[in-house]
Coordinates of C-alpha atoms in Angstrom, one line a residue:
M1 CA -152.0 125.4 84.5
G2 CA -148.4 123.2 85.6
W3 CA -147.4 123.6 82.0
L4 CA -147.8 127.4 81.9
H5 CA -145.9 128.3 85.4
S6 CA -143.6 125.8 83.4
L7 CA -143.1 128.0 80.8
S8 CA -143.7 131.5 83.2
L9 CA -139.8 129.8 84.7
L10 CA -138.2 129.4 81.6
S11 CA -138.7 132.8 79.9
V12 CA -137.9 133.7 83.3
L13 CA -134.1 132.0 83.3
F14 CA -133.4 132.5 79.5
A15 CA -133.8 136.3 80.2
C16 CA -131.3 136.0 82.8
S17 CA -129.2 134.0 81.0
F18 CA -127.5 137.3 79.3
V19 CA -126.7 138.6 83.0
T20 CA -123.5 137.8 84.4
A21 CA -123.9 136.7 87.4
E22 CA -121.7 137.8 90.5
Y23 CA -120.1 135.8 93.4
S24 CA -118.7 136.7 97.0
Y25 CA -115.4 134.9 96.8
P26 CA -113.0 137.0 99.6
N27 CA -109.9 137.3 96.7
Y28 CA -111.9 137.4 93.2
P29 CA -113.8 139.8 92.0
P30 CA -117.6 139.5 90.4
S31 CA -117.6 138.1 86.5
Q32 CA -117.3 140.1 83.5
R33 CA -118.6 143.2 84.9
Q34 CA -115.0 144.9 85.2
T35 CA -115.4 145.6 89.1
S36 CA -112.2 145.6 91.5
Y37 CA -111.5 144.6 95.0
P38 CA -108.9 144.2 97.1
T39 CA -107.5 140.8 98.6
S40 CA -107.4 141.3 102.5
K41 CA -103.7 140.6 102.5
T42 CA -102.5 142.6 100.1
N43 CA -103.6 146.0 98.2
T44 CA -103.8 144.5 94.8
Y45 CA -106.9 144.3 92.6
W46 CA -107.9 141.3 90.8
H47 CA -110.2 141.4 88.2
R48 CA -112.2 138.0 86.6
Y49 CA -113.9 137.1 83.7
V50 CA -116.2 135.0 83.1
C51 CA -117.7 133.5 78.8
R52 CA -121.1 134.1 79.1
E53 CA -122.1 133.6 75.8
S54 CA -120.7 130.6 72.9
N55 CA -121.9 130.1 69.4
P56 CA -121.2 126.8 66.8
S57 CA -117.8 128.2 66.2
Y58 CA -116.8 129.6 69.8
Q59 CA -117.8 127.4 72.9
C60 CA -116.3 130.7 75.0
I61 CA -116.9 133.6 74.4
F62 CA -115.5 136.7 76.3
R63 CA -117.2 140.5 76.3
D64 CA -115.9 143.5 77.5
V65 CA -112.7 142.4 78.7
S66 CA -110.2 145.7 79.5
I67 CA -106.6 144.7 80.3
D68 CA -104.5 147.6 80.2
R69 CA -100.3 146.6 80.0
N70 CA -100.3 147.9 83.8
T71 CA -103.0 145.9 85.1
P72 CA -101.8 143.9 88.1
G73 CA -104.5 140.6 87.9
A74 CA -106.6 139.0 85.2
Y75 CA -107.7 135.5 86.1
F76 CA -110.4 134.0 83.8
G77 CA -113.4 131.3 84.2
D78 CA -115.0 130.3 87.4
V79 CA -113.2 130.3 90.1
E80 CA -115.3 126.9 91.2
I81 CA -113.5 125.2 88.0
T82 CA -110.1 124.6 88.4
H83 CA -109.5 124.3 84.9
N84 CA -112.4 125.1 82.1
S85 CA -112.9 122.6 79.9
Q86 CA -113.7 124.7 76.3
K87 CA -111.6 124.2 73.1
N88 CA -112.6 127.3 71.4
I89 CA -112.5 131.0 72.7
T90 CA -112.6 134.3 71.5
F91 CA -113.0 137.7 72.2
K92 CA -115.7 140.3 71.5
N93 CA -115.5 144.2 72.4
S94 CA -112.5 144.1 74.4
V95 CA -109.6 145.6 74.6
M96 CA -106.4 143.4 75.9
R97 CA -103.1 145.3 76.0
K98 CA -101.1 142.5 77.3
L99 CA -102.1 138.8 76.7
P100 CA -101.2 137.2 80.6
E101 CA -100.2 134.0 81.5
T102 CA -103.2 133.5 83.7
L103 CA -105.3 132.5 80.2
L104 CA -104.4 129.7 79.9
D105 CA -103.7 128.9 82.9
S106 CA -107.6 128.5 84.2
F107 CA -108.9 127.4 80.2
R108 CA -105.8 124.5 79.6
E109 CA -107.3 122.3 77.0
V110 CA -107.7 125.2 74.5
E111 CA -107.3 124.0 71.1
L112 CA -108.7 127.4 69.0
L113 CA -107.7 131.0 70.4
E114 CA -108.6 133.9 68.4
L115 CA -107.0 137.1 69.9
S116 CA -106.8 139.2 66.8
G117 CA -108.0 143.0 66.8
L118 CA -107.7 143.5 70.4
Q119 CA -104.6 146.1 70.2
L120 CA -102.6 143.7 72.1
E121 CA -98.6 145.5 72.8
E122 CA -96.7 142.5 74.8
I123 CA -97.0 138.8 75.4
A124 CA -95.9 137.4 78.8
P125 CA -93.2 135.6 77.9
N126 CA -95.1 132.4 79.8
A127 CA -98.6 133.3 78.7
F128 CA -98.6 129.7 76.8
A129 CA -97.0 128.0 78.6
Y130 CA -100.3 125.7 79.2
G131 CA -101.2 125.8 75.2
N132 CA -99.3 122.2 74.5
H133 CA -102.8 121.2 72.7
I134 CA -103.8 125.1 70.6
R135 CA -104.0 123.9 67.2
E136 CA -105.0 127.5 65.6
L137 CA -103.2 130.5 66.7
Y138 CA -104.9 134.4 65.6
M139 CA -103.4 137.4 66.7
G140 CA -103.6 139.4 63.7
Y141 CA -104.7 142.6 63.8
N142 CA -102.5 143.8 67.0
N143 CA -99.6 145.6 67.8
I144 CA -97.2 143.6 68.8
H145 CA -93.7 144.8 68.0
V146 CA -91.2 141.8 69.5
L147 CA -92.5 138.0 69.9
P148 CA -90.5 137.1 73.7
Q149 CA -88.0 134.4 73.1
G150 CA -89.8 131.0 73.2
V151 CA -92.8 132.2 72.9
F152 CA -93.8 128.7 71.3
Q153 CA -92.5 126.3 73.4
N154 CA -94.2 124.3 74.3
M155 CA -96.9 124.7 71.5
R156 CA -96.3 121.3 69.7
S157 CA -99.7 121.2 68.0
L158 CA -99.7 124.5 66.2
K159 CA -100.6 124.2 63.0
R160 CA -102.1 127.1 62.1
L161 CA -100.6 131.3 63.3
T162 CA -101.6 134.2 62.1
L163 CA -99.2 137.5 63.2
D164 CA -100.8 140.1 60.3
R165 CA -101.2 143.7 59.7
N166 CA -98.8 143.6 63.4
H167 CA -95.0 146.1 64.0
L168 CA -93.0 142.8 63.9
E169 CA -89.4 143.7 62.7
Y170 CA -87.9 140.6 63.4
L171 CA -88.3 136.7 64.3
P172 CA -86.6 135.7 67.9
W173 CA -84.0 132.8 66.8
N174 CA -85.4 129.2 66.9
I175 CA -88.5 130.6 67.5
F176 CA -90.6 127.9 65.7
A177 CA -87.9 124.8 67.2
D178 CA -91.2 123.1 69.6
T179 CA -93.9 123.7 66.5
S180 CA -92.8 120.8 64.3
N181 CA -96.8 120.6 63.3
L182 CA -96.8 124.0 62.1
F183 CA -98.6 123.7 58.7
E184 CA -100.1 127.3 58.0
L185 CA -98.1 130.7 59.2
S186 CA -99.2 134.2 58.0
I187 CA -97.3 137.4 59.0
V188 CA -98.9 139.5 56.2
N189 CA -98.1 143.5 56.5
N190 CA -95.1 143.6 59.0
N191 CA -91.8 145.3 59.3
L192 CA -89.8 142.0 58.5
Q193 CA -86.3 142.7 57.3
R194 CA -84.8 139.1 57.1
I195 CA -85.9 136.1 57.8
G196 CA -82.7 134.0 58.7
D197 CA -81.5 130.2 57.2
N198 CA -82.3 128.1 60.7
T199 CA -86.2 130.0 61.4
F200 CA -87.7 127.0 60.0
E201 CA -85.4 124.5 60.6
N202 CA -87.7 122.2 62.7
V203 CA -90.7 122.7 61.0
K204 CA -90.9 119.8 58.5
K205 CA -94.8 120.0 57.7
M206 CA -94.9 123.9 56.8
E207 CA -97.4 123.8 53.7
N208 CA -98.8 127.0 53.5
L209 CA -96.3 130.3 54.0
E210 CA -98.0 134.0 53.6
L211 CA -95.3 137.2 53.9
S212 CA -96.0 139.1 51.8
S213 CA -95.5 143.0 52.1
N214 CA -93.2 143.6 54.7
N215 CA -89.7 144.6 54.1
L216 CA -88.3 141.7 53.5
T217 CA -84.3 141.7 52.0
Y218 CA -83.2 138.2 52.6
I219 CA -85.6 134.9 53.0
N220 CA -84.2 131.2 51.3
L221 CA -87.6 129.3 50.4
S222 CA -85.5 126.6 49.3
L223 CA -85.0 125.6 53.2
I224 CA -88.7 124.6 53.2
P225 CA -88.5 121.6 51.2
S226 CA -92.2 120.6 52.4
L227 CA -94.1 124.2 51.0
K228 CA -97.0 124.1 48.8
Y229 CA -98.1 128.0 48.6
G230 CA -95.8 130.5 49.0
N231 CA -96.1 134.7 49.0
V232 CA -93.6 136.8 49.6
S233 CA -94.8 139.9 47.1
S234 CA -94.2 143.7 48.0
N235 CA -90.8 143.2 49.6
L236 CA -87.7 144.4 48.7
L237 CA -86.0 140.5 47.9
T238 CA -83.8 140.6 45.3
T239 CA -83.0 136.9 45.1
L240 CA -85.4 134.2 45.1
A241 CA -85.2 130.9 45.7
I242 CA -87.7 128.1 44.9
P243 CA -88.6 125.0 46.8
V244 CA -88.7 121.8 45.4
A245 CA -92.2 121.2 46.3
V246 CA -94.1 124.4 45.9
A247 CA -97.4 124.1 43.6
E248 CA -98.0 128.2 43.9
L249 CA -96.0 131.1 44.7
D250 CA -96.1 134.7 44.3
A251 CA -93.1 136.9 44.6
S252 CA -94.8 140.1 42.6
H253 CA -93.7 143.4 43.5
N254 CA -90.0 143.0 44.6
R255 CA -86.7 143.7 42.9
I256 CA -85.5 140.1 42.1
A257 CA -82.5 139.6 39.4
T258 CA -82.1 136.4 40.5
V259 CA -83.9 133.0 40.7
T260 CA -82.1 129.9 42.6
G261 CA -83.8 126.8 43.9
P262 CA -84.0 122.8 42.5
N263 CA -85.9 121.0 39.5
N264 CA -89.9 121.0 40.3
T265 CA -91.8 119.4 38.6
E266 CA -94.8 120.2 40.9
L267 CA -94.7 124.1 40.2
E268 CA -98.4 125.3 38.8
S269 CA -98.1 129.3 39.5
L270 CA -95.3 132.0 39.3
F271 CA -96.0 135.2 39.7
L272 CA -92.7 137.2 39.2
Q273 CA -94.0 140.6 37.8
H274 CA -92.9 143.6 39.3
N275 CA -89.2 142.4 39.6
N276 CA -85.8 143.3 38.1
L277 CA -85.4 140.0 35.7
T278 CA -83.2 140.3 32.7
N279 CA -82.9 136.5 32.0
I280 CA -85.3 134.0 32.0
A281 CA -82.8 130.8 31.1
W282 CA -83.6 129.1 34.8
L283 CA -87.5 128.7 33.5
K284 CA -86.1 125.2 32.3
R285 CA -86.1 124.0 35.8
Y286 CA -90.2 124.5 36.1
S287 CA -91.3 122.3 33.1
G288 CA -95.1 121.7 35.2
L289 CA -95.8 125.4 35.2
I290 CA -99.9 126.3 34.3
V291 CA -99.4 130.1 35.0
L292 CA -96.5 132.2 34.5
D293 CA -96.4 135.9 34.9
L294 CA -93.1 138.1 34.5
S295 CA -94.7 141.4 33.4
Y296 CA -93.3 144.7 34.0
N297 CA -89.6 143.4 33.8
E298 CA -86.4 144.2 31.7
L299 CA -86.9 141.1 29.4
E300 CA -85.4 141.9 25.6
K301 CA -85.4 138.6 24.4
V302 CA -87.7 135.2 25.0
T303 CA -87.5 132.3 22.7
D304 CA -88.8 128.3 22.4
N305 CA -85.6 127.6 23.9
H306 CA -86.7 129.1 27.5
F307 CA -90.0 126.9 27.3
K308 CA -88.7 123.2 25.8
N309 CA -89.5 121.4 28.5
S310 CA -93.0 123.1 29.3
Y311 CA -95.9 120.7 28.5
R312 CA -98.7 121.9 30.6
L313 CA -98.3 126.2 30.7
E314 CA -101.9 127.7 30.0
K315 CA -101.2 131.6 30.8
L316 CA -97.9 133.9 29.6
Y317 CA -98.4 137.2 30.9
L318 CA -94.9 139.3 29.4
S319 CA -96.3 142.5 29.2
N320 CA -94.6 146.0 30.0
N321 CA -90.9 144.8 29.4
R322 CA -88.8 145.6 27.2
L323 CA -88.4 142.7 24.5
V324 CA -87.6 143.3 20.8
A325 CA -87.8 139.7 20.5
L326 CA -90.5 137.0 20.4
N327 CA -89.0 133.7 18.5
L328 CA -91.0 130.9 19.3
I329 CA -90.8 129.0 16.1
S330 CA -89.4 125.8 15.6
A331 CA -91.5 124.4 18.8
P332 CA -94.4 125.8 19.8
I333 CA -95.8 125.7 23.3
G334 CA -98.9 123.1 22.3
T335 CA -100.8 124.2 25.5
L336 CA -100.5 127.9 25.7
K337 CA -104.4 129.6 25.8
I338 CA -103.0 133.3 26.7
L339 CA -100.1 135.1 25.8
D340 CA -99.6 138.4 26.5
V341 CA -97.3 140.8 24.9
R342 CA -98.3 144.2 25.4
H343 CA -96.3 147.5 25.5
N344 CA -93.4 145.9 24.1
H345 CA -90.8 146.8 21.6
L346 CA -91.4 144.4 19.2
L347 CA -91.9 144.6 15.7
H348 CA -91.7 141.4 13.2
V349 CA -93.8 138.7 14.6
E350 CA -95.2 136.6 11.7
R351 CA -92.2 133.3 12.5
N352 CA -94.4 133.7 15.7
V353 CA -98.0 132.5 13.4
N354 CA -97.7 128.6 14.4
Q355 CA -98.6 129.4 18.1
F356 CA -100.4 131.9 17.4
N357 CA -103.2 130.0 15.6
T358 CA -103.4 127.6 18.8
L359 CA -104.0 130.7 21.6
E360 CA -107.4 131.4 22.8
E361 CA -106.3 135.0 24.0
L362 CA -103.5 137.6 22.1
Y363 CA -102.6 140.7 23.5
L364 CA -100.4 142.3 21.1
D365 CA -101.3 146.2 21.6
H366 CA -98.7 149.2 22.5
N367 CA -96.1 147.8 20.1
A368 CA -93.7 148.5 16.8
I369 CA -95.8 145.8 15.1
V370 CA -96.0 145.8 11.2
T371 CA -97.6 142.8 9.7
L372 CA -99.3 139.5 10.8
K373 CA -100.3 136.5 9.4
L374 CA -103.2 134.3 10.9
R375 CA -104.9 131.1 9.3
P376 CA -108.4 131.0 8.8
N377 CA -108.8 128.3 11.5
N378 CA -107.5 129.8 14.2
A379 CA -108.9 129.4 18.1
L380 CA -108.4 132.7 19.1
Q381 CA -111.3 134.3 20.9
N382 CA -109.4 137.6 22.3
L383 CA -106.5 139.9 20.3
T384 CA -105.6 143.6 21.2
L385 CA -104.3 145.2 18.0
S386 CA -104.7 148.5 18.6
H387 CA -100.7 151.4 19.0
N388 CA -99.0 149.1 16.7
D389 CA -97.5 150.5 12.7
W390 CA -100.0 147.8 11.1
D391 CA -99.4 147.8 7.1
C392 CA -103.3 148.2 5.9
K393 CA -103.2 145.8 2.9
N394 CA -101.6 143.5 5.8
L395 CA -104.4 144.6 8.3
G396 CA -107.5 144.1 5.9
E397 CA -106.3 140.3 5.2
L398 CA -105.8 139.7 9.0
F399 CA -109.7 140.9 9.3
Q400 CA -110.8 138.2 7.2
N401 CA -109.4 135.5 9.1
V402 CA -109.8 136.6 12.4
S403 CA -113.6 137.4 14.0
K404 CA -114.9 141.4 14.0
S405 CA -116.1 139.6 17.6
A406 CA -112.7 139.1 19.3
I407 CA -110.9 142.1 18.3
N408 CA -111.1 143.8 21.6
D409 CA -109.9 147.2 20.9
L410 CA -109.7 150.4 19.4
D411 CA -107.4 153.5 18.0
R412 CA -108.8 156.5 18.9
S413 CA -106.4 158.8 16.3
C414 CA -104.0 158.0 13.8
K415 CA -100.8 159.8 12.8
A416 CA -100.6 161.9 9.5
D417 CA -99.7 159.6 6.5
Y418 CA -102.1 157.0 8.7
Q419 CA -105.7 156.2 7.5
L420 CA -107.7 154.6 10.4
K421 CA -109.1 150.9 9.3
Q422 CA -112.0 149.2 11.2
G423 CA -111.4 151.0 14.3
I424 CA -106.8 150.3 13.7
C425 CA -104.4 152.6 12.4
C426 CA -102.5 151.7 9.3
K427 CA -100.5 152.7 6.7
E428 CA -100.5 151.9 2.7
S429 CA -97.1 151.1 1.6
D430 CA -95.6 148.9 -1.4
K431 CA -93.1 147.3 0.8
P432 CA -93.6 147.4 4.2
Y433 CA -90.6 147.0 6.2
L434 CA -88.1 148.6 3.7
D435 CA -90.3 151.7 4.1
R436 CA -90.3 152.4 7.4
L437 CA -86.2 151.6 7.0
I438 CA -86.1 154.4 4.6
Q439 CA -88.1 156.4 6.4
Q440 CA -86.4 156.4 9.9
I441 CA -82.5 156.0 7.8
S442 CA -84.1 159.2 6.2
L443 CA -85.4 161.4 9.2
T444 CA -81.7 160.3 10.7
S445 CA -79.9 161.8 8.0
V446 CA -82.1 164.6 8.6
A447 CA -81.2 165.1 12.1
E448 CA -77.5 163.9 12.0
K449 CA -77.1 167.2 9.0
Q450 CA -79.3 169.9 11.1
Q451 CA -77.2 168.7 14.4
R452 CA -73.6 169.7 12.0
A453 CA -74.9 172.8 10.7
E454 CA -76.3 173.9 14.2
G455 CA -72.9 172.8 15.4
R456 CA -74.2 170.6 17.8
C457 CA -71.9 167.7 16.2
S458 CA -68.6 169.9 16.8
A459 CA -66.0 168.1 18.9
S460 CA -64.6 171.6 20.2
D461 CA -67.8 172.8 20.5
T462 CA -68.7 170.1 22.9
I463 CA -65.8 170.5 24.9
N464 CA -66.4 174.5 25.1
S465 CA -69.9 173.7 26.1
V466 CA -69.2 171.2 28.8
R467 CA -66.1 174.1 30.2
N468 CA -68.8 176.8 30.1
L469 CA -71.6 174.5 32.2
T470 CA -68.9 173.6 34.5
D471 CA -67.8 177.5 34.8
F472 CA -71.4 178.0 35.2
I473 CA -72.1 175.5 37.6
T474 CA -69.3 176.6 40.1
Q475 CA -69.9 180.1 39.5
Q476 CA -73.3 180.0 40.8
G477 CA -72.0 177.4 44.0
E478 CA -69.7 180.7 44.9
L479 CA -72.3 182.6 44.7
A480 CA -74.9 180.8 46.5
Q481 CA -72.3 180.5 49.2
S482 CA -71.4 184.5 49.1
N483 CA -75.2 185.2 49.4
P484 CA -76.6 182.7 52.9
Q485 CA -80.1 183.8 51.5
L486 CA -80.0 182.1 48.6
Q487 CA -78.2 178.8 49.8
T488 CA -80.9 178.8 52.9
E489 CA -83.4 178.6 49.5
I490 CA -81.5 176.2 47.8
N491 CA -81.0 174.1 51.0
Q492 CA -85.2 174.1 51.5
L493 CA -85.6 173.3 47.9
N494 CA -83.1 170.6 48.0
V495 CA -85.3 169.4 51.5
D496 CA -88.4 170.1 49.5
V497 CA -87.3 167.6 46.4
Q498 CA -86.2 164.4 49.0
R499 CA -89.6 165.2 50.7
L500 CA -91.6 164.8 47.7
T501 CA -89.5 162.0 46.4
Y502 CA -89.9 160.1 49.6
Q503 CA -93.7 161.2 49.2
Q504 CA -93.4 159.3 46.1
S505 CA -91.9 156.6 47.2
Q506 CA -94.2 156.2 50.3
Y507 CA -97.1 156.7 47.5
E508 CA -96.8 153.9 45.0
Q509 CA -95.7 151.3 47.9
L510 CA -99.2 152.1 49.2
L511 CA -100.5 151.7 46.0
Q512 CA -98.5 148.4 45.5
L513 CA -100.1 146.9 49.2
L514 CA -103.4 148.3 48.0
H515 CA -103.1 146.0 44.8
T516 CA -101.6 143.5 47.2
E517 CA -104.9 143.5 49.5
V518 CA -107.1 143.6 46.9
D519 CA -105.5 140.1 45.4
N520 CA -105.4 138.8 49.3
T521 CA -109.5 139.6 49.7
L522 CA -110.3 137.9 46.5
R523 CA -108.8 135.0 47.6
R524 CA -109.9 135.1 51.0
Y525 CA -113.5 135.6 49.9
R526 CA -112.8 133.4 46.8
V527 CA -113.7 135.4 44.3
T528 CA -112.4 134.8 41.0
K529 CA -109.9 137.0 39.6
Q530 CA -109.9 138.9 36.1
G531 CA -106.8 138.4 34.6
L532 CA -105.3 142.2 32.6
V533 CA -108.0 144.4 34.0
H534 CA -107.1 147.4 35.9
P535 CA -107.0 146.1 40.3
S536 CA -110.4 148.2 40.3
V537 CA -112.4 146.1 38.1
N538 CA -111.1 143.1 40.7
L539 CA -111.7 145.5 43.9
R540 CA -115.7 145.8 42.1
K541 CA -116.2 142.5 42.3
A542 CA -114.8 142.1 45.6
F543 CA -117.2 144.8 46.6
E544 CA -120.3 143.3 44.9
H545 CA -119.6 139.9 46.3
L546 CA -120.0 141.2 49.9
N547 CA -123.0 143.2 49.2
I548 CA -124.1 139.7 48.1
R549 CA -123.3 139.2 51.4
R550 CA -124.1 141.2 53.4
T551 CA -127.7 141.4 51.4
F552 CA -128.1 137.8 52.0
K553 CA -126.8 138.3 55.6
E554 CA -129.3 141.0 56.5
G555 CA -132.2 138.8 54.6
E556 CA -131.4 136.2 57.3
T557 CA -131.1 138.4 60.4
K558 CA -134.3 139.9 59.3
K559 CA -136.2 136.3 59.1
R560 CA -134.7 135.5 62.3
Q561 CA -135.7 139.0 63.7
S562 CA -138.6 138.0 62.2
E563 CA -138.7 134.6 63.8
A564 CA -137.8 136.1 67.4
N565 CA -140.8 138.2 67.3
L566 CA -143.2 135.6 66.0
K567 CA -141.8 134.2 69.3
Q568 CA -142.1 137.3 71.3
Q569 CA -145.5 137.6 70.4
E570 CA -146.5 134.1 71.7
V571 CA -144.9 134.4 74.8
A572 CA -146.6 137.7 74.9
S573 CA -149.9 135.8 74.4
L574 CA -149.6 133.1 76.4
E575 CA -148.0 135.3 79.1
Q576 CA -151.3 137.4 78.5
D577 CA -153.3 134.4 78.7
N578 CA -151.2 132.6 81.9
V579 CA -152.4 136.4 83.7
T580 CA -156.2 135.7 82.1
L581 CA -156.3 132.2 83.7
E582 CA -154.6 133.3 87.4
N583 CA -156.8 136.1 87.4
M584 CA -159.6 133.8 87.0
L585 CA -158.3 131.2 88.9
E586 CA -157.8 134.2 91.8
E587 CA -161.6 134.7 90.7
K588 CA -163.2 130.8 91.6
K589 CA -160.5 131.1 94.5
N590 CA -163.2 134.1 95.9
N591 CA -165.8 132.9 95.3
T592 CA -164.9 129.3 96.4
R593 CA -164.1 131.3 99.7
V594 CA -167.1 133.0 99.7
I595 CA -169.6 130.3 99.2
N596 CA -167.6 128.0 102.3
K597 CA -168.2 130.9 104.3
A598 CA -172.2 130.7 103.4
T599 CA -171.9 127.4 104.0
K600 CA -170.1 127.6 107.1
V601 CA -172.9 130.4 108.4
T602 CA -176.1 127.8 106.9
T603 CA -174.3 124.6 109.0
S604 CA -174.1 126.7 111.8
K605 CA -178.0 127.1 111.7
V606 CA -178.7 124.3 110.9
H607 CA -177.0 123.1 114.2
R608 CA -179.1 125.8 116.1
L609 CA -181.9 124.6 115.1
E610 CA -181.3 120.8 115.9
A611 CA -180.7 121.6 119.2
N612 CA -183.4 123.7 119.7
R613 CA -185.7 121.0 118.4
N614 CA -183.9 118.6 120.3
S615 CA -184.4 121.2 123.7
N616 CA -188.1 121.1 123.3
A617 CA -190.2 117.5 123.5
P618 CA -193.9 118.4 122.3
A619 CA -191.9 120.5 119.3
R620 CA -190.0 117.0 118.7
Q621 CA -192.7 114.5 119.3
I622 CA -194.7 116.7 116.7
T623 CA -191.6 116.6 114.2
K624 CA -192.1 112.5 114.7

């Protein structure tokens, strides 16, 4: 029976462990339930929060904390303990508009502090005065506009700091002066405009820096020599300074026209798509590149001289530029596996055949290419040819040397005088380039004759047209000024045009941010990014991965719920057995009491009979 009573006691204790206990100290309120009590000496109201939950990741979890910017007093931890020893702290179902100084005053041993998603707006100047043990600090997804000067002054152990999705416009001068061990910093999706050269002057161990999706116009990354991974994508940078030891750098979606920095043989991945580059002579300083993305720039010419030092380049993306020349002739890149030159103005690429034959993937669509020859023993597994100006005879020879399964695109319709051959448009001609040149000259000549016939090439007519146009504009301006209603409509139209232009730029920026967020999501959940596809394809992969995670978590939850239900059933069964046994015990006790009572009555009768016998002498003799 003892073990049943023990089990009942444990059940009661287990149930009570989720109930917040109340204290009756004179100057402090009960724990965690947001009850307010005035102190005896002042009319100030105090709130005390005590963590009653934990999990393998966090030793202390505060629930239902509510602190406004005007909350006069908030205290954390048990009042019986001067300094709590928990090292990992987080909050759940809480709102904390202002981070008070009292949190770390009570928890001075904290090494990991999770403050994300608490709607934080303000940080008390001395909130981290006792944060000298903090190694990881997360304050993302809040509403922080300003960081107090010297807020991280005593955090010499800080290694990882996250401030994503806030509203920071600048970083205070010398804010990281005392965080010499800072290893990873992330300030993504804020409003930062400029980061001064002295910001990371005392940070000697910084290896990971993420500043994407801000409004940065200036940052000199080369002043962070320890940097290994950097992300400054989706900003307004015009110059990129590459650090000496960085291995991966993402500076896409900026306005970069100039790249500077010392020689760096450690740089493996460089992403510069969607910028304003016109020259890539600086590539000679980065011979160790494996992945290079220069798509969506203003490049017109690429030669093997740009890559003469490259000894392990595998992926080169040059799509959506203005390329009219691709000359990888004298020194092909032996390690190159993927070359993307789609959506350019290439015409003659045959001299690159030695380079093309070593590739696994070659993307040539949307150019003006006429002929191409590949050896039968080429290594191509993926080839795109659509939207070019192919010669039919050359195209037939090309199809013989390329596996049919390697060609993964088709032309849907062809221009006049062109025919569809195995899904690709081509034109029959004896001398492809000469015929096209003659045709172009002919078309140009006809156009010029027509213009002269119509007088569009006359200098006097042009001058007269300009004068007439100027007079018309002047007349319209005078008419608009003399007609207030018309002027008002013009002004309103100008306002509408400006508004629509602004909305368009905002939508384009939002789209870029969404693309960046897709890349960040893929990186966060370690999903392999598929190249040369629309971002929605990669987003779909992320959703599928998350659905698999969710299904797994739901399965685990159901499994744990089933186990919990079984435990509850066992507990209920044991409690029922306990009740039954207690009832039996009570019945036994009742029976015992009845028997004892009957025994007492019988014993009393025996005693009376013995007394009667002893008092009657003849009867005593008879009984003898």
